[in-house]
């Protein structure tokens, strides 16, 4: 429920990119049934290669304090924060909405 993004991982489990609802807007560009089929056949890698490459992935260790996380969101103003384990593999994603929901 309310899934708005998923991480794209390499073969070692490291975060390469974030695939979000914004990445599927290319489906709206389809003008006919053939275009829809062609767009649906595109790989996630192809879709991610076509978008802006200047979107950094924001990460944080699991040991970070809630205060640090709030500061990071306030200073950097991004939408998703990946929490990484000791091997730099993702174990969770937090959004500003998640933080607000925690307190409400």
PDB file of C-alpha atoms in Angstrom:
ATOM      1  CA  UNK A   1       0.000   0.000   0.000  1.00  0.00           C
ATOM      2  CA  UNK A   2       1.235   3.485  -0.861  1.00  0.00           C
ATOM      3  CA  UNK A   3       4.352   2.142  -2.553  1.00  0.00           C
ATOM      4  CA  UNK A   4       5.916   5.075  -4.370  1.00  0.00           C
ATOM      5  CA  UNK A   5       9.443   3.840  -5.020  1.00  0.00           C
ATOM      6  CA  UNK A   6      11.739   0.829  -4.889  1.00  0.00           C
ATOM      7  CA  UNK A   7      15.523   0.574  -4.840  1.00  0.00           C
ATOM      8  CA  UNK A   8      17.396  -0.789  -7.841  1.00  0.00           C
ATOM      9  CA  UNK A   9      20.314  -2.901  -6.630  1.00  0.00           C
ATOM     10  CA  UNK A  10      23.440  -4.241  -8.251  1.00  0.00           C
ATOM     11  CA  UNK A  11      24.466  -7.898  -8.019  1.00  0.00           C
ATOM     12  CA  UNK A  12      26.159  -7.244  -4.645  1.00  0.00           C
ATOM     13  CA  UNK A  13      23.009  -5.713  -3.152  1.00  0.00           C
ATOM     14  CA  UNK A  14      24.265  -2.103  -3.284  1.00  0.00           C
ATOM     15  CA  UNK A  15      21.876   0.698  -4.203  1.00  0.00           C
ATOM     16  CA  UNK A  16      22.243   1.910  -7.791  1.00  0.00           C
ATOM     17  CA  UNK A  17      19.149   4.065  -8.129  1.00  0.00           C
ATOM     18  CA  UNK A  18      15.649   4.698  -6.915  1.00  0.00           C
ATOM     19  CA  UNK A  19      12.837   3.696  -9.270  1.00  0.00           C
ATOM     20  CA  UNK A  20       9.782   5.786  -8.465  1.00  0.00           C
ATOM     21  CA  UNK A  21       6.343   6.588  -9.780  1.00  0.00           C
ATOM     22  CA  UNK A  22       7.945   9.462 -11.699  1.00  0.00           C
ATOM     23  CA  UNK A  23       9.876   6.929 -13.764  1.00  0.00           C
ATOM     24  CA  UNK A  24       6.724   5.403 -15.213  1.00  0.00           C
ATOM     25  CA  UNK A  25       5.421   8.660 -16.668  1.00  0.00           C
ATOM     26  CA  UNK A  26       6.867   7.519 -20.011  1.00  0.00           C
ATOM     27  CA  UNK A  27       3.757   5.329 -20.305  1.00  0.00           C
ATOM     28  CA  UNK A  28       1.702   8.483 -20.705  1.00  0.00           C
ATOM     29  CA  UNK A  29       3.715   9.327 -23.828  1.00  0.00           C
ATOM     30  CA  UNK A  30       2.327   6.285 -25.636  1.00  0.00           C
ATOM     31  CA  UNK A  31       0.152   7.321 -28.552  1.00  0.00           C
ATOM     32  CA  UNK A  32      -1.212   3.916 -29.546  1.00  0.00           C
ATOM     33  CA  UNK A  33      -1.291   0.263 -28.472  1.00  0.00           C
ATOM     34  CA  UNK A  34       2.043  -0.498 -30.165  1.00  0.00           C
ATOM     35  CA  UNK A  35       3.717   2.324 -28.242  1.00  0.00           C
ATOM     36  CA  UNK A  36       2.302   1.008 -24.966  1.00  0.00           C
ATOM     37  CA  UNK A  37       3.671  -2.480 -25.686  1.00  0.00           C
ATOM     38  CA  UNK A  38       7.053  -1.052 -26.697  1.00  0.00           C
ATOM     39  CA  UNK A  39       7.221   1.075 -23.529  1.00  0.00           C
ATOM     40  CA  UNK A  40       6.266  -1.866 -21.314  1.00  0.00           C
ATOM     41  CA  UNK A  41       9.045  -3.945 -22.888  1.00  0.00           C
ATOM     42  CA  UNK A  42      11.704  -1.458 -21.759  1.00  0.00           C
ATOM     43  CA  UNK A  43      13.924  -2.643 -18.926  1.00  0.00           C
ATOM     44  CA  UNK A  44      14.217  -0.706 -15.686  1.00  0.00           C
ATOM     45  CA  UNK A  45      17.863  -0.104 -16.628  1.00  0.00           C
ATOM     46  CA  UNK A  46      16.810   1.463 -19.936  1.00  0.00           C
ATOM     47  CA  UNK A  47      14.296   3.711 -18.199  1.00  0.00           C
ATOM     48  CA  UNK A  48      16.789   4.819 -15.560  1.00  0.00           C
ATOM     49  CA  UNK A  49      19.418   5.526 -18.237  1.00  0.00           C
ATOM     50  CA  UNK A  50      17.034   7.964 -19.944  1.00  0.00           C
ATOM     51  CA  UNK A  51      16.390  10.092 -16.893  1.00  0.00           C
ATOM     52  CA  UNK A  52      18.563  12.707 -15.237  1.00  0.00           C
ATOM     53  CA  UNK A  53      21.767  11.261 -13.862  1.00  0.00           C
ATOM     54  CA  UNK A  54      22.356  14.066 -11.355  1.00  0.00           C
ATOM     55  CA  UNK A  55      19.922  12.676  -8.772  1.00  0.00           C
ATOM     56  CA  UNK A  56      22.095  11.556  -5.858  1.00  0.00           C
ATOM     57  CA  UNK A  57      21.196   8.613  -3.668  1.00  0.00           C
ATOM     58  CA  UNK A  58      21.028   9.692  -0.031  1.00  0.00           C
ATOM     59  CA  UNK A  59      22.090   7.098   2.511  1.00  0.00           C
ATOM     60  CA  UNK A  60      22.422   6.818   6.245  1.00  0.00           C
ATOM     61  CA  UNK A  61      23.735   4.152   8.629  1.00  0.00           C
ATOM     62  CA  UNK A  62      21.258   2.317  10.849  1.00  0.00           C
ATOM     63  CA  UNK A  63      22.960   3.839  13.901  1.00  0.00           C
ATOM     64  CA  UNK A  64      21.950   7.405  12.963  1.00  0.00           C
ATOM     65  CA  UNK A  65      19.806   9.242  15.471  1.00  0.00           C
ATOM     66  CA  UNK A  66      16.350  10.547  14.679  1.00  0.00           C
ATOM     67  CA  UNK A  67      17.714  14.056  15.256  1.00  0.00           C
ATOM     68  CA  UNK A  68      20.386  13.484  12.591  1.00  0.00           C
ATOM     69  CA  UNK A  69      17.790  12.200  10.125  1.00  0.00           C
ATOM     70  CA  UNK A  70      15.563  15.252  10.660  1.00  0.00           C
ATOM     71  CA  UNK A  71      18.555  17.546  10.174  1.00  0.00           C
ATOM     72  CA  UNK A  72      19.526  15.752   6.991  1.00  0.00           C
ATOM     73  CA  UNK A  73      16.030  16.054   5.509  1.00  0.00           C
ATOM     74  CA  UNK A  74      15.853  19.733   6.478  1.00  0.00           C
ATOM     75  CA  UNK A  75      19.275  20.643   5.072  1.00  0.00           C
ATOM     76  CA  UNK A  76      19.351  18.592   1.877  1.00  0.00           C
ATOM     77  CA  UNK A  77      15.615  18.563   1.018  1.00  0.00           C
ATOM     78  CA  UNK A  78      15.308  15.183  -0.695  1.00  0.00           C
ATOM     79  CA  UNK A  79      12.454  12.697  -0.812  1.00  0.00           C
ATOM     80  CA  UNK A  80      13.966   9.339   0.197  1.00  0.00           C
ATOM     81  CA  UNK A  81      16.687   8.253   2.582  1.00  0.00           C
ATOM     82  CA  UNK A  82      18.141   4.736   2.368  1.00  0.00           C
ATOM     83  CA  UNK A  83      19.244   3.131   5.608  1.00  0.00           C
ATOM     84  CA  UNK A  84      22.221   0.846   5.099  1.00  0.00           C
ATOM     85  CA  UNK A  85      23.553  -2.074   7.111  1.00  0.00           C
ATOM     86  CA  UNK A  86      27.211  -2.653   7.961  1.00  0.00           C
ATOM     87  CA  UNK A  87      27.793  -3.999   4.417  1.00  0.00           C
ATOM     88  CA  UNK A  88      26.269  -0.877   2.801  1.00  0.00           C
ATOM     89  CA  UNK A  89      23.213  -2.843   1.689  1.00  0.00           C
ATOM     90  CA  UNK A  90      19.795  -1.213   2.036  1.00  0.00           C
ATOM     91  CA  UNK A  91      17.569  -2.302   4.888  1.00  0.00           C
ATOM     92  CA  UNK A  92      14.950   0.439   4.667  1.00  0.00           C
ATOM     93  CA  UNK A  93      13.760   3.661   3.067  1.00  0.00           C
ATOM     94  CA  UNK A  94      12.357   6.648   4.948  1.00  0.00           C
ATOM     95  CA  UNK A  95      10.532   9.652   3.529  1.00  0.00           C
ATOM     96  CA  UNK A  96       9.557  12.950   5.188  1.00  0.00           C
ATOM     97  CA  UNK A  97       5.992  11.614   5.267  1.00  0.00           C
ATOM     98  CA  UNK A  98       7.188   8.582   7.262  1.00  0.00           C
ATOM     99  CA  UNK A  99       8.825  10.856   9.810  1.00  0.00           C
ATOM    100  CA  UNK A 100       5.667  12.930  10.231  1.00  0.00           C
ATOM    101  CA  UNK A 101       3.522   9.808  10.556  1.00  0.00           C
ATOM    102  CA  UNK A 102       5.816   8.557  13.328  1.00  0.00           C
ATOM    103  CA  UNK A 103       4.899  11.551  15.473  1.00  0.00           C
ATOM    104  CA  UNK A 104       1.190  11.729  14.655  1.00  0.00           C
TER     105      UNK A 104
END
